């Protein structure tokens, strides 16, 4: 393999990670407070709470699926590049054809 085929590096800073975690926490608490203070019956609150929980869990699942697809395509691309480099390294244009 060549020197330019490095594994993918994490480009997120600690500040970005903290901001994302804080935004998630604030939005989840805001959803919970909003559900608690709406003038609704208990079954309506339960429905909204279950829907909010489903949105949160499905968002995590979607993010994981997208990440896995991205990592998979990156690995396939690096494998194809390594195969091409091996073929080019093995190819000798000055070698006499031997029958």
Rosetta silent file (secondary structure, phi, psi, omega in degrees, C-alpha in Angstrom):
SEQUENCE: XXXXXXXXXXXXXXXXXXXXXXXXXXXXXXXXXXXXXXXXXXXXXXXXXXXXXXXXXXXXXXXXXXXXXXXXXXXXXXXXXXXXXXXXXXXXXXXXXXX
SCORE:     score description
SCORE:     0.000 S_00000001
   1 L     0.000  152.431 -179.714    0.000    0.000    0.000 S_00000001
   2 L   -85.117  171.074 -177.299    1.127    3.517   -0.591 S_00000001
   3 L   -73.080  -18.579 -176.712    1.780    6.089    2.075 S_00000001
   4 L   -89.068    4.034  177.528   -1.293    8.139    1.129 S_00000001
   5 L  -101.085   71.179  178.842   -3.815    5.434    2.064 S_00000001
   6 L   -87.285  151.628  173.736   -4.152    6.275    5.730 S_00000001
   7 L   -61.201  155.209 -179.597   -7.133    5.174    7.794 S_00000001
   8 L   -63.804  134.323  179.484   -9.848    7.778    8.167 S_00000001
   9 L  -101.644  148.789  177.694   -9.090   10.182   10.985 S_00000001
  10 L   -73.358  121.614 -177.043  -11.701   11.713   13.258 S_00000001
  11 L   -98.435    2.365 -179.460  -12.059   15.352   12.212 S_00000001
  12 L   -83.564  134.644  176.434  -14.368   16.371   15.069 S_00000001
  13 L   -85.917  165.969  177.961  -12.926   18.597   17.755 S_00000001
  14 H   -63.649  -35.614  179.316  -13.741   18.253   21.430 S_00000001
  15 H   -65.781  -40.687  178.713  -15.666   21.538   21.278 S_00000001
  16 H   -65.946  -41.767  177.543  -17.840   20.282   18.423 S_00000001
  17 H   -61.227  -44.886  179.451  -18.520   17.041   20.280 S_00000001
  18 H   -63.289  -41.084  179.369  -19.460   18.970   23.433 S_00000001
  19 H   -64.302  -40.957  179.466  -21.732   21.289   21.459 S_00000001
  20 H   -66.135  -42.752  178.866  -23.496   18.341   19.812 S_00000001
  21 H   -65.776  -41.423  178.624  -23.992   16.544   23.134 S_00000001
  22 H   -65.208  -42.698  178.409  -25.252   19.718   24.794 S_00000001
  23 H   -62.665  -40.234  177.306  -27.664   20.436   21.929 S_00000001
  24 H   -62.624  -46.674 -179.885  -29.008   16.891   22.157 S_00000001
  25 H   -62.207  -44.933  179.748  -29.524   17.194   25.907 S_00000001
  26 H   -63.271  -42.125 -179.419  -31.210   20.600   25.674 S_00000001
  27 H   -68.326  -38.345  178.645  -33.551   19.427   22.913 S_00000001
  28 H   -66.723  -42.313  177.528  -34.493   16.228   24.780 S_00000001
  29 H   -66.061  -40.583  177.605  -35.190   18.164   27.991 S_00000001
  30 H   -61.153  -40.740  176.848  -37.148   20.764   26.015 S_00000001
  31 H   -62.750  -45.227 -179.458  -39.280   18.027   24.471 S_00000001
  32 H   -63.406  -45.659  179.248  -39.948   16.499   27.885 S_00000001
  33 H   -64.007  -41.453  178.341  -40.838   19.847   29.491 S_00000001
  34 H   -61.311  -41.788  178.982  -43.074   20.722   26.549 S_00000001
  35 H   -66.098  -40.646 -178.063  -44.946   17.441   26.844 S_00000001
  36 H   -67.339  -34.778 -174.715  -45.362   17.847   30.609 S_00000001
  37 H   -95.970   -0.923  174.774  -46.735   21.404   30.427 S_00000001
  38 L   -71.533  143.406  178.001  -49.134   20.954   27.493 S_00000001
  39 L   -79.254   78.995 -175.990  -52.797   20.955   28.555 S_00000001
  40 L  -129.939  165.099  172.687  -53.414   17.326   27.556 S_00000001
  41 L   -76.012  167.974 -178.125  -54.796   14.110   28.994 S_00000001
  42 H   -63.229  -40.796 -178.388  -52.442   11.417   30.273 S_00000001
  43 H   -68.296  -31.761  177.276  -52.869    9.180   27.208 S_00000001
  44 H   -70.711  -39.521  175.754  -52.071   12.121   24.894 S_00000001
  45 H   -63.234  -42.581  178.941  -48.932   12.902   26.882 S_00000001
  46 H   -61.639  -41.699  178.731  -47.941    9.234   26.740 S_00000001
  47 H   -61.999  -46.439  179.010  -48.428    9.186   22.981 S_00000001
  48 H   -64.122  -38.392  178.762  -46.249   12.279   22.514 S_00000001
  49 H   -65.456  -43.894  178.461  -43.586   10.861   24.853 S_00000001
  50 H   -65.007  -39.727  178.417  -43.483    7.542   22.972 S_00000001
  51 H   -64.742  -42.720  177.478  -43.334    9.381   19.645 S_00000001
  52 H   -62.029  -42.222  177.491  -40.485   11.580   20.899 S_00000001
  53 H   -63.505  -40.444  178.724  -38.589    8.534   22.127 S_00000001
  54 H   -65.188  -39.916  177.912  -39.122    6.812   18.778 S_00000001
  55 H   -62.337  -43.004 -179.142  -37.830    9.869   16.897 S_00000001
  56 H   -64.964  -47.764 -178.189  -34.699    9.953   19.064 S_00000001
  57 H   -67.930  -37.353  179.007  -33.925    6.228   18.720 S_00000001
  58 H   -70.240  -28.816  175.200  -34.622    6.185   14.985 S_00000001
  59 H   -65.956  -42.095  176.019  -32.309    9.195   14.561 S_00000001
  60 H   -62.932  -42.130  179.724  -29.492    7.263   16.237 S_00000001
  61 H   -63.592  -45.215  179.032  -30.204    4.249   14.033 S_00000001
  62 H   -61.982  -42.716  178.640  -30.224    6.348   10.865 S_00000001
  63 H   -61.933  -39.684  178.655  -26.948    8.034   11.837 S_00000001
  64 H   -66.248  -42.481 -179.921  -25.337    4.622   12.442 S_00000001
  65 H   -63.858  -43.171  178.844  -26.557    3.250    9.103 S_00000001
  66 H   -63.992  -42.813  179.034  -25.250    6.300    7.237 S_00000001
  67 H   -63.102  -43.931  179.636  -21.894    6.072    9.046 S_00000001
  68 H   -63.144  -40.099  178.138  -21.578    2.352    8.312 S_00000001
  69 H   -64.640  -40.784  178.852  -22.359    2.917    4.623 S_00000001
  70 H   -64.832  -44.723  179.191  -19.752    5.688    4.451 S_00000001
  71 H   -65.209  -38.579  178.957  -17.108    3.548    6.161 S_00000001
  72 H   -63.523  -43.112  179.507  -17.933    0.603    3.902 S_00000001
  73 H   -68.646  -32.258  177.710  -17.519    2.635    0.733 S_00000001
  74 H   -67.040  -42.117  179.267  -14.250    4.044    2.067 S_00000001
  75 H   -65.108  -43.694  178.831  -12.882    0.556    2.755 S_00000001
  76 H   -62.714  -39.303  178.587  -13.905   -0.674   -0.709 S_00000001
  77 H   -63.359  -42.214  179.216  -12.261    2.342   -2.301 S_00000001
  78 H   -68.093  -35.466  176.821   -9.012    1.680   -0.434 S_00000001
  79 H   -65.385  -43.678  178.011   -9.102   -2.007   -1.410 S_00000001
  80 H   -62.173  -40.094  178.924   -9.571   -1.113   -5.073 S_00000001
  81 H   -64.951  -40.317  179.464   -6.705    1.359   -4.854 S_00000001
  82 H   -65.987  -40.144  177.757   -4.432   -1.268   -3.262 S_00000001
  83 H   -63.072  -43.089  179.538   -5.287   -3.799   -5.989 S_00000001
  84 H   -63.636  -42.424  178.344   -4.509   -1.261   -8.696 S_00000001
  85 H   -62.582  -39.063  178.774   -1.187   -0.378   -7.064 S_00000001
  86 H   -65.316  -43.594  178.454   -0.261   -4.067   -6.858 S_00000001
  87 H   -61.810  -42.485  179.427   -1.109   -4.602  -10.534 S_00000001
  88 H   -66.852  -36.141  179.241    0.943   -1.577  -11.546 S_00000001
  89 H   -69.206  -33.920 -179.184    3.875   -2.721   -9.397 S_00000001
  90 H   -81.273  -18.665 -176.762    3.790   -6.210  -10.938 S_00000001
  91 L   -80.216  126.747  177.173    3.498   -4.936  -14.505 S_00000001
  92 L  -120.951  105.598 -176.403    6.799   -4.681  -16.355 S_00000001
  93 L   -68.073  -16.555 -178.250    6.358   -3.127  -19.806 S_00000001
  94 L   -96.302    1.163  179.718    9.877   -4.189  -20.849 S_00000001
  95 L   -74.088  136.694  178.662    9.428   -7.867  -20.057 S_00000001
  96 L   -74.384  137.760  177.710    9.520  -10.104  -23.112 S_00000001
  97 L   -67.385  124.326  178.737    6.329  -12.009  -23.721 S_00000001
  98 L  -106.784  123.238 -178.164    6.931  -15.624  -22.904 S_00000001
  99 L   -91.386    0.000    0.000    4.662  -18.082  -24.637 S_00000001
